[in-house]
CSV table of C-alpha atoms in Angstrom, one decimal:
chain,number,residue,atom,x,y,z
A,1,UNK,CA,104.5,139.0,95.5
A,2,UNK,CA,105.9,142.3,96.5
A,3,UNK,CA,105.6,144.2,99.3
A,4,UNK,CA,104.4,147.4,98.9
A,5,UNK,CA,104.5,148.4,102.8
A,6,UNK,CA,106.4,147.7,106.1
A,7,UNK,CA,106.4,148.8,109.3
A,8,UNK,CA,109.5,148.1,111.3
A,9,UNK,CA,110.2,148.3,115.1
A,10,UNK,CA,108.3,145.8,116.1
A,11,UNK,CA,109.2,143.0,118.4
A,12,UNK,CA,108.4,139.7,116.5
A,13,UNK,CA,106.5,138.4,119.0
A,14,UNK,CA,103.8,141.3,118.9
A,15,UNK,CA,100.8,140.7,117.6
A,16,UNK,CA,99.9,141.6,113.8
A,17,UNK,CA,97.0,143.7,114.2
A,18,UNK,CA,98.5,146.5,116.8
A,19,UNK,CA,101.3,147.3,114.6
A,20,UNK,CA,98.6,147.6,112.2
A,21,UNK,CA,96.9,150.0,114.0
A,22,UNK,CA,100.0,152.0,115.2
A,23,UNK,CA,101.2,152.2,111.7
A,24,UNK,CA,100.7,155.5,108.8
A,25,UNK,CA,98.0,152.5,107.3
A,26,UNK,CA,96.1,153.1,109.8
A,27,UNK,CA,96.0,156.4,110.0
A,28,UNK,CA,96.1,156.5,106.0
A,29,UNK,CA,93.4,153.8,105.7
A,30,UNK,CA,89.8,155.6,104.9
A,31,UNK,CA,92.1,158.1,101.7
A,32,UNK,CA,94.3,154.8,100.4
A,33,UNK,CA,91.1,152.4,99.7
A,34,UNK,CA,89.2,155.1,97.4
A,35,UNK,CA,86.9,155.1,99.2
A,36,UNK,CA,85.4,151.5,99.8
A,37,UNK,CA,86.9,150.8,95.7
A,38,UNK,CA,89.0,148.6,97.0
A,39,UNK,CA,90.4,147.2,100.3
A,40,UNK,CA,93.3,145.2,102.3
A,41,UNK,CA,92.6,141.6,104.1
A,42,UNK,CA,92.9,140.5,106.5
A,43,UNK,CA,92.3,137.6,109.5
A,44,UNK,CA,89.8,137.6,112.2
A,45,UNK,CA,91.9,139.3,114.7
A,46,UNK,CA,91.3,142.2,113.0
A,47,UNK,CA,88.7,145.1,112.9
A,48,UNK,CA,86.5,145.3,110.1
A,49,UNK,CA,87.0,148.9,108.2
A,50,UNK,CA,85.8,149.2,105.0
A,51,UNK,CA,89.2,149.5,103.7
A,52,UNK,CA,89.8,146.1,106.0
A,53,UNK,CA,87.8,143.5,105.0
A,54,UNK,CA,87.6,140.1,107.8
A,55,UNK,CA,86.3,137.0,106.9
A,56,UNK,CA,82.5,136.7,108.9
A,57,UNK,CA,82.5,135.1,112.6
A,58,UNK,CA,82.0,131.5,112.8
A,59,UNK,CA,79.1,131.2,115.2
A,60,UNK,CA,77.7,128.2,113.8
A,61,UNK,CA,75.1,130.2,111.4
A,62,UNK,CA,76.9,130.8,108.6
A,63,UNK,CA,75.2,130.6,105.4
A,64,UNK,CA,76.6,129.3,102.6
A,65,UNK,CA,77.8,132.5,100.9
A,66,UNK,CA,79.5,133.4,104.1
A,67,UNK,CA,80.7,130.2,104.1
A,68,UNK,CA,82.1,130.5,100.5
A,69,UNK,CA,83.8,134.9,100.9
A,70,UNK,CA,85.7,133.3,104.2
A,71,UNK,CA,86.8,130.5,102.4
A,72,UNK,CA,87.6,133.5,99.3
A,73,UNK,CA,89.1,136.0,101.5
A,74,UNK,CA,91.5,132.6,103.5
A,75,UNK,CA,93.1,131.8,100.0
A,76,UNK,CA,93.7,135.3,99.2
A,77,UNK,CA,95.1,135.5,102.4
A,78,UNK,CA,97.6,132.7,101.4
A,79,UNK,CA,98.9,135.5,98.5
A,80,UNK,CA,100.2,137.1,101.7
A,81,UNK,CA,101.4,134.3,103.7
A,82,UNK,CA,103.6,133.1,101.0
A,83,UNK,CA,105.1,136.3,100.6
A,84,UNK,CA,106.1,136.4,104.0
A,85,UNK,CA,107.8,132.6,103.7
A,86,UNK,CA,109.1,134.0,100.1
A,87,UNK,CA,111.0,136.8,101.7
A,88,UNK,CA,112.3,134.7,104.3
A,89,UNK,CA,113.6,132.2,102.7
A,90,UNK,CA,115.0,133.9,100.4
A,91,UNK,CA,116.7,136.1,103.2
A,92,UNK,CA,117.3,133.0,105.7
A,93,UNK,CA,119.1,135.8,107.6
A,94,UNK,CA,115.6,137.5,108.8
A,95,UNK,CA,114.7,134.1,110.8
A,96,UNK,CA,117.4,134.9,113.5
A,97,UNK,CA,118.7,138.2,113.5
A,98,UNK,CA,121.6,138.2,116.1
A,99,UNK,CA,121.6,141.9,117.0
A,100,UNK,CA,121.4,144.6,119.0
A,101,UNK,CA,120.7,147.5,117.6
A,102,UNK,CA,117.8,148.3,116.2
A,103,UNK,CA,117.9,150.7,114.7
A,104,UNK,CA,119.8,148.6,112.7
A,105,UNK,CA,117.6,145.5,113.0
A,106,UNK,CA,115.1,147.4,111.0
A,107,UNK,CA,118.0,148.7,108.8
A,108,UNK,CA,118.5,144.7,107.8
A,109,UNK,CA,114.5,144.2,107.3
A,110,UNK,CA,114.2,147.0,105.0
A,111,UNK,CA,117.0,146.1,102.9
A,112,UNK,CA,116.6,142.7,102.3
A,113,UNK,CA,112.6,144.1,101.1
A,114,UNK,CA,113.5,146.3,98.5
A,115,UNK,CA,116.4,143.9,97.2
A,116,UNK,CA,113.4,141.2,97.4
A,117,UNK,CA,111.3,143.6,95.3
A,118,UNK,CA,114.0,144.2,93.2
A,119,UNK,CA,115.0,140.4,92.7
A,120,UNK,CA,110.6,140.5,91.7
A,121,UNK,CA,111.2,143.2,89.2
A,122,UNK,CA,114.6,141.0,87.4
A,123,UNK,CA,111.9,138.0,86.9
A,124,UNK,CA,114.1,136.1,89.6
A,125,UNK,CA,112.3,132.1,90.1
A,126,UNK,CA,110.9,132.2,93.4
A,127,UNK,CA,109.9,129.2,94.4
A,128,UNK,CA,113.6,127.9,94.7
A,129,UNK,CA,113.4,129.7,97.8
A,130,UNK,CA,109.9,129.2,99.4
A,131,UNK,CA,109.4,128.5,102.9
A,132,UNK,CA,107.1,127.7,105.2
A,133,UNK,CA,105.9,130.7,107.7
A,134,UNK,CA,106.6,128.9,111.4
A,135,UNK,CA,105.3,132.6,112.8
A,136,UNK,CA,102.2,132.7,111.0
A,137,UNK,CA,99.6,131.1,113.0
A,138,UNK,CA,96.0,132.0,113.3
A,139,UNK,CA,94.8,133.2,116.1
A,140,UNK,CA,92.8,131.9,118.7
A,141,UNK,CA,91.7,135.5,120.4
A,142,UNK,CA,90.5,138.2,117.9
A,143,UNK,CA,92.1,141.6,119.0
A,144,UNK,CA,89.2,144.4,118.4
A,145,UNK,CA,85.5,143.7,120.2
A,146,UNK,CA,82.6,143.7,117.6
A,147,UNK,CA,81.6,146.8,118.5
A,148,UNK,CA,85.0,148.2,117.0
A,149,UNK,CA,83.1,146.4,113.6
A,150,UNK,CA,83.0,149.0,110.8
A,151,UNK,CA,79.1,149.5,109.6
A,152,UNK,CA,80.7,150.5,106.4
A,153,UNK,CA,82.7,147.6,106.7
A,154,UNK,CA,80.0,145.2,106.9
A,155,UNK,CA,77.6,146.1,104.5
A,156,UNK,CA,81.3,146.4,101.6
A,157,UNK,CA,81.4,142.6,103.2
A,158,UNK,CA,77.9,141.6,103.3
A,159,UNK,CA,77.2,142.6,99.4
A,160,UNK,CA,81.1,141.0,98.2
A,161,UNK,CA,79.8,138.1,100.1
A,162,UNK,CA,75.7,137.5,97.8
A,163,UNK,CA,78.0,138.6,94.7
A,164,UNK,CA,79.3,135.3,95.8
A,165,UNK,CA,75.7,133.5,95.0
A,166,UNK,CA,76.1,134.0,91.7
A,167,UNK,CA,79.9,133.3,90.6
């Protein structure tokens, strides 16, 4: 549950997809994806890209494979949510930072992430720090429209869902 990339400086209530859209991960997405071999996962609020897999939109007509894919993707996303819960559990001050200077706040968050990763590298027990992250709520409305979905990403997701049929 090591954190490998962070983007700091955004207010806590800014939509995650907006933060992603303005990050270096977004700028480098196609390059860092290994040209389709690797991918990040997101919820339905994110646009589908070859490097960013999102669930099938449930319009009431999903196939069994698509439902299975969505369930699998959701279970993988729980690892991400758990990582944030561990970070905020270990460094409880992150839930309520009483500082004004944005640069200072960014430094505190980055330092907490570095310490968090160091603790993981040293094999510290994480379970005692687990805390539910109440900031993570499922999005009510998608931030990106269907036309922003990437054809290569759609094909990759379709193929992955169909492979689940044989498992």
